[in-house]
GROMACS .gro file of C-alpha atoms in nm:
model
  220
    1MET     CA    1  26.896   2.411   6.366
    2THR     CA    2  27.098   2.685   6.538
    3THR     CA    3  26.943   2.801   6.867
    4PHE     CA    4  27.032   3.101   7.082
    5GLU     CA    5  27.060   3.159   7.457
    6PRO     CA    6  26.849   3.425   7.633
    7LEU     CA    7  27.027   3.760   7.661
    8ASP     CA    8  27.142   3.953   7.966
    9HIS     CA    9  27.042   4.314   8.038
   10THR     CA   10  27.290   4.500   7.815
   11PRO     CA   11  27.129   4.709   7.535
   12ARG     CA   12  26.912   4.457   7.356
   13ALA     CA   13  26.966   4.553   6.992
   14ILE     CA   14  27.344   4.568   7.037
   15ASN     CA   15  27.348   4.237   7.221
   16VAL     CA   16  27.131   4.067   6.958
   17ALA     CA   17  27.355   4.199   6.681
   18ASN     CA   18  27.667   4.075   6.862
   19VAL     CA   19  27.524   3.725   6.909
   20LEU     CA   20  27.410   3.697   6.548
   21ARG     CA   21  27.734   3.843   6.415
   22ARG     CA   22  27.941   3.586   6.601
   23ALA     CA   23  27.713   3.304   6.485
   24ILE     CA   24  27.763   3.417   6.126
   25MET     CA   25  28.138   3.461   6.161
   26SER     CA   26  28.186   3.127   6.336
   27GLY     CA   27  27.998   2.943   6.064
   28SER     CA   28  27.712   2.840   6.294
   29LEU     CA   29  27.489   3.034   6.057
   30LEU     CA   30  27.596   2.956   5.703
   31PRO     CA   31  27.566   3.190   5.402
   32GLY     CA   32  27.210   3.182   5.272
   33SER     CA   33  27.063   3.061   5.602
   34PRO     CA   34  26.721   3.214   5.683
   35LEU     CA   35  26.703   3.431   5.994
   36ARG     CA   36  26.357   3.349   6.127
   37GLU     CA   37  26.249   3.633   6.353
   38ALA     CA   38  26.001   3.432   6.558
   39GLN     CA   39  26.252   3.160   6.644
   40ILE     CA   40  26.539   3.399   6.721
   41ALA     CA   41  26.320   3.630   6.932
   42ALA     CA   42  26.191   3.334   7.133
   43ASP     CA   43  26.539   3.184   7.182
   44MET     CA   44  26.685   3.514   7.303
   45ASN     CA   45  26.376   3.618   7.499
   46VAL     CA   46  26.352   3.952   7.319
   47SER     CA   47  26.078   4.133   7.131
   48ARG     CA   48  26.080   4.182   6.755
   49ALA     CA   49  26.181   4.551   6.781
   50PRO     CA   50  26.543   4.506   6.903
   51LEU     CA   51  26.580   4.202   6.677
   52ARG     CA   52  26.480   4.402   6.372
   53GLU     CA   53  26.714   4.683   6.473
   54ALA     CA   54  26.995   4.429   6.506
   55LEU     CA   55  26.916   4.286   6.163
   56ARG     CA   56  26.928   4.635   6.013
   57THR     CA   57  27.272   4.685   6.170
   58LEU     CA   58  27.397   4.357   6.024
   59GLU     CA   59  27.245   4.446   5.687
   60GLU     CA   60  27.443   4.773   5.689
   61GLU     CA   61  27.756   4.569   5.764
   62GLY     CA   62  27.686   4.346   5.467
   63LEU     CA   63  27.637   4.033   5.678
   64VAL     CA   64  27.260   4.007   5.623
   65THR     CA   65  27.043   4.053   5.316
   66ARG     CA   66  26.669   4.109   5.304
   67ILE     CA   67  26.445   3.967   5.033
   68PRO     CA   68  26.100   4.127   5.000
   69TYR     CA   69  25.819   3.901   5.126
   70ARG     CA   70  26.071   3.633   5.227
   71GLY     CA   71  26.264   3.787   5.515
   72ALA     CA   72  26.626   3.815   5.625
   73PHE     CA   73  26.907   3.579   5.529
   74VAL     CA   74  27.277   3.545   5.604
   75ALA     CA   75  27.453   3.716   5.314
   76SER     CA   76  27.638   3.509   5.057
   77VAL     CA   77  27.959   3.604   4.879
   78GLY     CA   78  27.976   3.464   4.528
   79PRO     CA   79  28.296   3.369   4.342
   80GLU     CA   80  28.273   3.681   4.126
   81VAL     CA   81  28.269   3.913   4.428
   82ILE     CA   82  28.557   3.723   4.589
   83GLU     CA   83  28.770   3.757   4.277
   84GLU     CA   84  28.679   4.124   4.234
   85VAL     CA   85  28.772   4.213   4.592
   86ALA     CA   86  29.099   4.019   4.560
   87SER     CA   87  29.186   4.196   4.234
   88LEU     CA   88  29.139   4.535   4.399
   89ARG     CA   89  29.326   4.446   4.716
   90VAL     CA   90  29.642   4.326   4.539
   91ARG     CA   91  29.658   4.664   4.366
   92LEU     CA   92  29.539   4.904   4.635
   93GLU     CA   93  29.675   4.750   4.955
   94PRO     CA   94  30.044   4.781   4.858
   95TYR     CA   95  29.976   5.147   4.782
   96ALA     CA   96  29.802   5.194   5.117
   97ALA     CA   97  30.094   5.022   5.290
   98GLU     CA   98  30.344   5.243   5.106
   99LEU     CA   99  30.156   5.557   5.210
  100SER     CA  100  30.133   5.444   5.571
  101LEU     CA  101  30.499   5.338   5.598
  102PRO     CA  102  30.628   5.685   5.707
  103TYR     CA  103  30.372   5.682   5.989
  104PHE     CA  104  30.489   5.343   6.119
  105GLN     CA  105  30.857   5.429   6.074
  106LYS     CA  106  30.801   5.730   6.299
  107ALA     CA  107  30.550   5.586   6.548
  108GLY     CA  108  30.684   5.231   6.550
  109PHE     CA  109  30.530   4.906   6.430
  110GLY     CA  110  30.369   4.815   6.761
  111GLU     CA  111  30.012   4.829   6.632
  112LEU     CA  112  30.093   4.582   6.356
  113HIS     CA  113  30.283   4.349   6.590
  114LYS     CA  114  29.989   4.351   6.831
  115ALA     CA  115  29.752   4.259   6.547
  116ALA     CA  116  29.982   3.976   6.435
  117ASP     CA  117  30.008   3.853   6.795
  118ASP     CA  118  29.628   3.866   6.827
  119ILE     CA  119  29.588   3.649   6.515
  120GLU     CA  120  29.806   3.382   6.676
  121ALA     CA  121  29.651   3.413   7.022
  122ARG     CA  122  29.294   3.390   6.891
  123SER     CA  123  29.388   3.092   6.676
  124LYS     CA  124  29.539   2.904   6.971
  125ALA     CA  125  29.228   2.986   7.178
  126GLY     CA  126  29.005   2.839   6.907
  127ASP     CA  127  28.832   3.176   6.870
  128LEU     CA  128  28.759   3.189   6.496
  129PRO     CA  129  28.555   3.515   6.500
  130GLY     CA  130  28.826   3.679   6.711
  131MET     CA  131  29.095   3.556   6.474
  132ILE     CA  132  28.906   3.702   6.179
  133ASP     CA  133  28.874   4.033   6.367
  134ALA     CA  134  29.250   4.038   6.426
  135HIS     CA  135  29.325   3.934   6.066
  136LEU     CA  136  29.112   4.215   5.927
  137GLY     CA  137  29.245   4.454   6.189
  138MET     CA  138  29.604   4.409   6.073
  139HIS     CA  139  29.519   4.479   5.709
  140ARG     CA  140  29.287   4.766   5.804
  141LEU     CA  141  29.580   4.946   5.968
  142PHE     CA  142  29.751   4.996   5.631
  143TYR     CA  143  29.447   5.185   5.505
  144LEU     CA  144  29.378   5.365   5.832
  145ARG     CA  145  29.733   5.500   5.866
  146SER     CA  146  29.762   5.594   5.497
  147ASN     CA  147  29.585   5.925   5.564
  148HIS     CA  148  29.395   5.866   5.240
  149SER     CA  149  29.019   5.886   5.292
  150LEU     CA  150  28.926   5.728   4.957
  151LEU     CA  151  29.148   5.427   5.024
  152MET     CA  152  28.985   5.390   5.366
  153ASN     CA  153  28.642   5.408   5.203
  154CYS     CA  154  28.747   5.131   4.963
  155TRP     CA  155  28.841   4.912   5.259
  156ARG     CA  156  28.510   4.979   5.431
  157SER     CA  157  28.319   4.892   5.114
  158TRP     CA  158  28.453   4.537   5.104
  159GLU     CA  159  28.526   4.457   5.471
  160ALA     CA  160  28.194   4.278   5.524
  161GLN     CA  161  28.257   4.056   5.221
  162LEU     CA  162  28.604   3.981   5.353
  163ARG     CA  163  28.458   3.877   5.689
  164LEU     CA  164  28.225   3.634   5.520
  165TYR     CA  165  28.483   3.475   5.299
  166LEU     CA  166  28.747   3.459   5.572
  167ALA     CA  167  28.492   3.271   5.782
  168ILE     CA  168  28.476   3.011   5.504
  169ASP     CA  169  28.852   3.015   5.445
  170HIS     CA  170  28.967   2.993   5.807
  171SER     CA  171  28.710   2.732   5.908
  172SER     CA  172  28.852   2.496   5.643
  173PHE     CA  173  29.194   2.479   5.813
  174THR     CA  174  29.285   2.212   6.066
  175SER     CA  175  29.573   2.445   6.164
  176HIS     CA  176  29.600   2.819   6.113
  177ASP     CA  177  29.981   2.816   6.113
  178VAL     CA  178  29.989   2.911   5.744
  179VAL     CA  179  29.781   3.223   5.814
  180ILE     CA  180  29.991   3.318   6.117
  181LEU     CA  181  30.321   3.275   5.931
  182ALA     CA  182  30.196   3.466   5.627
  183HIS     CA  183  30.123   3.770   5.841
  184ARG     CA  184  30.458   3.744   6.020
  185ARG     CA  185  30.631   3.741   5.680
  186LEU     CA  186  30.430   4.041   5.561
  187LEU     CA  187  30.521   4.236   5.872
  188SER     CA  188  30.890   4.146   5.845
  189LEU     CA  189  30.908   4.266   5.484
  190TYR     CA  190  30.718   4.580   5.575
  191GLU     CA  191  30.956   4.666   5.859
  192GLN     CA  192  31.242   4.627   5.611
  193ALA     CA  193  31.058   4.865   5.375
  194ASP     CA  194  31.094   4.605   5.100
  195MET     CA  195  30.774   4.706   4.925
  196THR     CA  196  30.838   4.496   4.613
  197LYS     CA  197  30.859   4.172   4.810
  198PHE     CA  198  30.579   4.292   5.039
  199ALA     CA  199  30.350   4.334   4.736
  200GLU     CA  200  30.448   3.989   4.604
  201GLU     CA  201  30.381   3.825   4.941
  202LEU     CA  202  30.050   4.007   4.974
  203ARG     CA  203  29.942   3.898   4.625
  204THR     CA  204  30.015   3.535   4.713
  205HIS     CA  205  29.835   3.569   5.047
  206VAL     CA  206  29.522   3.727   4.894
  207GLU     CA  207  29.497   3.516   4.579
  208VAL     CA  208  29.554   3.181   4.754
  209SER     CA  209  29.281   3.264   5.005
  210ALA     CA  210  29.039   3.382   4.736
  211HIS     CA  211  29.099   3.071   4.526
  212ALA     CA  212  29.049   2.840   4.826
  213VAL     CA  213  28.716   3.001   4.912
  214SER     CA  214  28.592   2.994   4.553
  215GLN     CA  215  28.686   2.626   4.530
  216ALA     CA  216  28.517   2.546   4.862
  217GLN     CA  217  28.197   2.714   4.743
  218SER     CA  218  28.200   2.527   4.412
  219GLU     CA  219  28.221   2.196   4.601
  220ASP     CA  220  27.919   2.274   4.823
   0.00000   0.00000   0.00000
């Protein structure tokens, strides 16, 4: 059973949400796990009010689901959702990257290099949630810098599902070198403005990850 340490004096609801989020992203709380309010509140030495506010925040992020008369649970991402998100990403992300390319050619590729460096640094530090943050952060930049609000809304609509399935995907690796190198290759092709090869590399990156997660779930 996962237990939680008492919290410090930072805003309680935010702190509770941060602790639970990291437990979910690290795999300490698995998809489908019940989030028992009494136990969590006692472990963290908080009242139910900030805990419930934190759970609402995580529900909005797609990390928690509520079932009437049963309570809150860590959200699950089924194979169908994984495949659907992957099918959209391989089509929309190259377009987002193409739209954002003029921005990076003018401003420089520093943001993307920092994100790629963060992926490697977090991996070497054994910080799985931080690595997932950096991984998502690199891909998010293509949408953010595209200056296309609907594309950005698409990203936001599936980011929570991506967090959940990357937690499954990345936790299955004994080494994250394959993830690190894949993002270095993507960035190199992008800097060369070779969008055809970039799209091919991205498709491989997305589909291999989606297949691995679907397979891992089917074996559970």
